[in-house]
């Protein structure tokens, strides 16, 4: 029997409810992560989409940057979508000079990288490690411009990297949580299981 996991969804800003819905649909418990005390009781953490500069500012005000960084560096599995991906990256381009990121996946990310015409779009993507094409929604999405040696590229759109993984950290430029497709969240659940 597979055990039920407790998955935190970072709840300072952005599209929290959609991730909660995905976690619950997969039969796991979702907890809203608003304070660092919650870190002790979760098996994995999802960082949602939203506005990364605002998320950064609120995390800084709440004294959460360092505890989050330490928890993830210490092995807490993390999954960031869109702004959440920006928050996990080591290097962020086209952002505010005072915006901070957690730097737990060795990628260079450019914010709002898909130009005007492709500002928002939806499509099916081949995703390494997932059997069927993944339904994906892009909204003012970032792209990954460089990946470090230990980073595995999982999906691309027109040769641009839009999903990647380094050990227990997973990032996507897009929002699987805005679709009915549970495969990427299931992939994250398996990452948590194999890291335990
Ligand atoms: N453009 C946003 C940012 O830079 C991300 C958009 C999103 O999360 N849908 O933070």
XYZ file of C-alpha atoms and ligand atoms in Angstrom:
206
model
C 0.000 0.000 0.000
C 1.331 3.422 -0.834
C 1.470 5.857 2.033
C -0.238 9.191 1.991
C 2.172 12.097 1.717
C 1.861 15.570 3.173
C 2.760 18.141 0.551
C 3.133 21.814 1.386
C 2.056 24.511 -1.047
C 3.865 27.783 -0.440
C 1.083 30.257 0.305
C 2.478 33.745 0.356
C 1.232 34.758 -3.099
C 0.020 33.220 -6.357
C -1.977 30.242 -7.596
C -2.118 28.109 -4.463
C -5.581 26.546 -4.696
C -4.896 24.897 -8.057
C -1.930 22.961 -6.653
C -3.901 21.983 -3.554
C -6.542 20.535 -5.855
C -3.962 18.468 -7.768
C -2.357 17.107 -4.595
C -5.751 16.128 -3.189
C -6.846 14.534 -6.463
C -3.791 12.307 -6.233
C -4.922 11.226 -2.763
C -2.355 13.138 -0.717
C -2.717 15.789 1.935
C -1.998 19.403 0.971
C -1.035 21.929 3.617
C -0.763 25.673 3.111
C 2.781 26.671 3.949
C 2.763 30.163 5.366
C 5.308 29.925 8.137
C 8.659 28.209 8.446
C 7.365 26.037 11.316
C 5.353 24.147 8.712
C 8.558 22.937 7.063
C 9.069 20.266 9.698
C 5.835 18.469 8.878
C 5.913 18.220 5.081
C 7.328 15.585 2.732
C 7.658 17.952 -0.230
C 6.998 21.575 -1.149
C 5.323 23.134 -4.187
C 6.065 26.753 -5.109
C 3.186 28.055 -7.228
C 2.976 30.510 -10.100
C 2.287 34.153 -9.463
C 4.635 37.088 -9.451
C 8.162 36.172 -8.469
C 9.275 39.666 -7.431
C 6.300 39.942 -5.064
C 6.865 36.420 -3.781
C 10.505 37.263 -3.132
C 9.586 40.434 -1.245
C 6.997 38.665 0.917
C 9.359 35.781 1.681
C 12.043 38.252 2.696
C 9.605 40.173 4.939
C 8.511 36.913 6.525
C 12.086 35.813 7.172
C 11.475 32.726 5.072
C 14.216 32.874 2.427
C 16.975 31.259 4.478
C 14.848 28.567 6.160
C 13.373 27.537 2.808
C 16.786 27.457 1.167
C 18.220 25.376 4.003
C 15.321 22.936 4.020
C 15.577 22.309 0.268
C 19.373 22.142 0.326
C 18.963 19.687 3.170
C 16.888 17.368 0.982
C 13.271 18.575 1.061
C 11.889 17.810 -2.427
C 10.621 20.937 -4.180
C 8.565 21.620 -7.302
C 8.230 25.133 -8.736
C 5.873 26.180 -11.507
C 6.460 29.419 -13.423
C 7.125 32.083 -10.745
C 7.883 29.136 -8.437
C 10.560 28.003 -10.890
C 12.049 31.508 -10.843
C 12.153 31.351 -7.040
C 14.117 28.079 -7.097
C 16.699 29.097 -9.738
C 20.299 30.076 -9.067
C 20.293 32.920 -11.634
C 17.357 35.074 -12.776
C 17.490 37.462 -15.748
C 15.157 40.404 -16.408
C 14.128 40.771 -12.815
C 14.295 43.556 -10.248
C 17.732 44.101 -8.743
C 16.372 43.502 -5.245
C 14.574 40.246 -6.086
C 16.086 37.184 -4.441
C 15.819 33.541 -5.348
C 16.565 30.405 -3.363
C 19.284 29.127 -5.715
C 18.596 25.422 -5.255
C 18.577 24.342 -8.897
C 21.509 25.260 -11.110
C 19.691 27.009 -13.940
C 19.620 30.476 -15.481
C 16.042 31.578 -16.009
C 14.748 34.528 -18.011
C 11.434 35.978 -16.861
C 8.621 36.640 -19.351
C 10.724 35.036 -22.089
C 7.975 34.073 -24.492
C 7.286 37.219 -26.532
C 4.044 39.030 -26.925
C 2.413 36.766 -29.486
C 3.098 33.744 -27.337
C 2.422 35.501 -24.047
C 0.010 32.744 -23.091
C -0.532 29.440 -24.831
C -1.492 25.862 -24.193
C -0.136 22.694 -25.681
C 0.934 19.105 -25.309
C 4.550 18.448 -24.455
C 6.788 15.420 -24.493
C 8.222 15.125 -21.001
C 11.122 12.783 -20.218
C 10.040 10.215 -17.644
C 6.308 10.692 -18.266
C 4.568 8.263 -20.584
C 1.950 10.451 -22.278
C 2.292 14.001 -23.628
C 1.710 16.517 -20.839
C -1.002 19.136 -21.106
C 0.603 22.484 -20.335
C -0.492 26.099 -19.939
C 2.053 28.911 -20.282
C 1.272 32.359 -18.831
C 3.952 35.030 -19.153
C 6.289 32.139 -18.720
C 10.001 32.140 -17.994
C 12.410 29.969 -19.957
C 15.545 28.197 -18.851
C 18.526 29.556 -20.769
C 21.358 27.618 -19.176
C 21.526 24.441 -17.158
C 24.336 23.221 -14.946
C 26.031 19.846 -15.360
C 23.846 18.108 -12.823
C 20.582 19.335 -14.284
C 18.466 17.100 -16.470
C 16.342 18.767 -19.171
C 12.865 17.209 -19.198
C 10.899 19.205 -21.779
C 11.379 21.831 -24.487
C 9.192 24.086 -26.652
C 10.809 25.172 -29.931
C 14.157 24.109 -28.466
C 13.655 26.272 -25.391
C 13.964 24.447 -22.103
C 10.719 24.561 -20.108
C 11.151 21.753 -17.571
C 14.188 20.505 -15.678
C 15.253 18.571 -12.629
C 18.290 18.443 -10.384
C 18.098 15.597 -7.868
C 15.083 16.409 -5.667
C 14.230 19.787 -7.268
C 11.803 19.972 -10.209
C 10.854 23.090 -12.186
C 8.449 23.829 -15.037
C 7.912 27.096 -16.944
C 4.308 26.089 -17.376
C 1.290 25.375 -15.176
C 0.197 21.725 -15.133
C -2.079 22.700 -12.229
C -4.301 24.704 -14.596
C -5.157 21.556 -16.546
C -6.764 18.252 -15.618
C -3.488 16.455 -16.309
C -2.070 15.015 -13.093
C 1.059 13.489 -14.598
C 3.621 16.118 -13.557
C 2.315 16.188 -9.994
C 2.431 12.397 -9.976
C 6.031 12.619 -11.211
C 6.793 14.905 -8.242
C 5.119 12.451 -5.859
C 7.423 9.743 -7.185
C 10.418 12.026 -6.729
C 9.414 12.469 -3.083
C 9.004 8.725 -2.645
C 12.390 7.921 -4.150
C 14.090 10.572 -2.029
C 12.786 9.099 1.224
N 5.903 36.488 -15.104
C 5.785 36.016 -13.739
C 7.050 36.309 -12.939
O 7.992 36.770 -13.468
C 5.508 34.543 -13.709
C 4.170 34.264 -14.338
C 3.469 33.075 -13.755
O 3.820 32.554 -12.688
N 2.418 32.666 -14.421
O 7.106 36.081 -11.777
